[in-house]
């Protein structure tokens, strides 16, 4: 049986640039690196960077990381100082910063969790929404 998310692998076009971005800008911890890839971690998340042709999503597909509300302003400043591009305005519950990595992968830093999202949805449900 499945018990959770094991790891996330992202194709990257320049391993050195992506490794530096995830380590220096997003504060991932480096674990291993080789000619065509790297392992980094953030909390319980294991991230693999794989040197390959990157094809970022053209839709709403993205990966969201947890961000403490107290760190939101300083995190946004850190992204801006690094020249990181924001790709979307937040329109949902909880503060979010939507930004791109060096290969254009769509990322989000979100202040909140599933419980807070469901509370907000119970107050103002999306069209056709049902709860389980």
C-alpha positions as a printed Julia matrix, in Angstrom:
132×3 Matrix{Float64}:
   0.0    0.0     0.0
   1.07   3.56   -0.64
   1.97   5.47    2.51
   3.01   8.9     1.24
   5.11  10.88   -1.19
   8.58   9.36   -1.44
  10.52  11.87   -3.52
  10.22  14.46   -6.25
  12.45  14.4    -9.35
  12.8   17.48  -11.53
  14.51  17.56  -14.92
  16.99  20.44  -15.03
  18.96  21.83  -17.96
  21.9   23.15  -15.9
  22.7   21.12  -12.8
  25.04  23.74  -11.3
  22.5   26.56  -11.62
  19.6   24.45  -10.26
  21.68  23.0    -7.42
  22.66  26.53   -6.35
  19.05  27.76   -6.62
  17.59  25.01   -4.43
  20.48  25.18   -1.94
  21.12  28.93   -1.73
  17.75  30.52   -2.53
  15.31  27.92   -1.18
  17.56  26.57    1.64
  17.43  22.88    0.67
  20.14  20.74    2.31
  22.54  19.1    -0.19
  22.86  15.33    0.33
  24.73  14.04   -2.75
  25.78  15.2    -6.21
  27.09  13.43   -9.3
  27.69  14.23  -12.98
  24.02  14.09  -14.01
  22.12  14.7   -10.8
  21.86  15.65   -7.16
  19.87  14.8    -4.05
  18.75  17.55   -1.7
  16.27  17.57    1.17
  13.87  19.98    2.83
  12.19  18.63    5.95
  10.97  15.16    4.97
  11.03  15.94    1.25
  13.72  14.26   -0.86
  14.38  16.17   -4.09
  16.29  14.72   -7.02
  17.62  17.05   -9.71
  18.19  15.13  -12.94
  20.18  16.63  -15.81
  17.77  16.27  -18.71
  15.66  18.34  -21.06
  13.31  20.27  -18.78
   9.7   20.67  -19.92
   7.91  22.86  -17.39
   4.14  22.65  -17.08
   2.07  24.89  -19.32
  -0.95  24.53  -17.05
  -1.6   24.97  -13.32
   0.56  21.98  -12.34
   2.97  23.11   -9.62
   4.7   22.02   -6.42
   3.94  23.82   -3.16
   6.23  24.1    -0.15
   5.18  25.07    3.37
   6.15  28.58    4.45
   5.67  30.01    7.94
   3.62  33.21    7.87
   6.33  34.93    9.94
   8.84  34.25    7.14
   6.68  35.32    4.19
   8.03  38.86    3.72
  11.69  37.88    4.13
  11.22  34.9     1.79
   9.66  37.1    -0.9
  12.55  39.57   -0.47
  15.02  36.71   -0.84
  13.35  35.63   -4.1
  13.32  39.2    -5.42
  17.0   39.74   -4.57
  17.83  36.54   -6.47
  15.87  37.76   -9.52
  13.3   34.97   -9.24
  10.21  35.42  -11.42
   6.74  35.23   -9.86
   4.23  33.53  -12.2
   0.85  33.93  -10.53
  -1.06  36.1    -8.07
  -2.51  34.34   -5.03
  -6.31  33.99   -5.12
  -6.93  31.23   -2.59
  -6.94  30.79    1.18
  -3.62  31.39    2.9
  -0.81  33.59    1.72
   1.12  32.13   -1.2
   4.04  33.15   -3.37
   4.07  31.52   -6.81
   7.51  31.53   -8.44
   9.62  29.81  -11.1
  12.83  27.86  -10.69
  15.67  28.35  -13.24
  14.05  25.84  -15.65
  10.59  27.37  -15.37
   9.16  24.72  -13.03
   6.18  26.32  -11.28
   6.6   26.43   -7.51
   4.62  27.85   -4.62
   5.46  28.78   -1.04
   2.2   28.47    0.91
   1.28  29.62    4.42
  -1.36  27.15    5.53
  -2.27  23.49    5.38
  -5.07  21.21    4.22
  -7.1   21.86    7.38
  -7.06  25.64    6.87
  -7.93  25.23    3.18
 -10.9   22.99    3.99
 -12.15  25.42    6.66
 -12.09  28.23    4.09
 -13.82  26.01    1.52
 -16.58  25.12    3.97
 -17.24  28.84    4.4
 -17.14  29.51    0.66
 -17.17  26.23   -1.33
 -15.97  25.99   -4.91
 -18.69  25.32   -7.46
 -19.72  21.65   -7.31
 -17.56  20.95   -4.23
 -18.4   18.06   -1.91
 -16.65  17.1     1.31
 -15.76  13.62    2.55
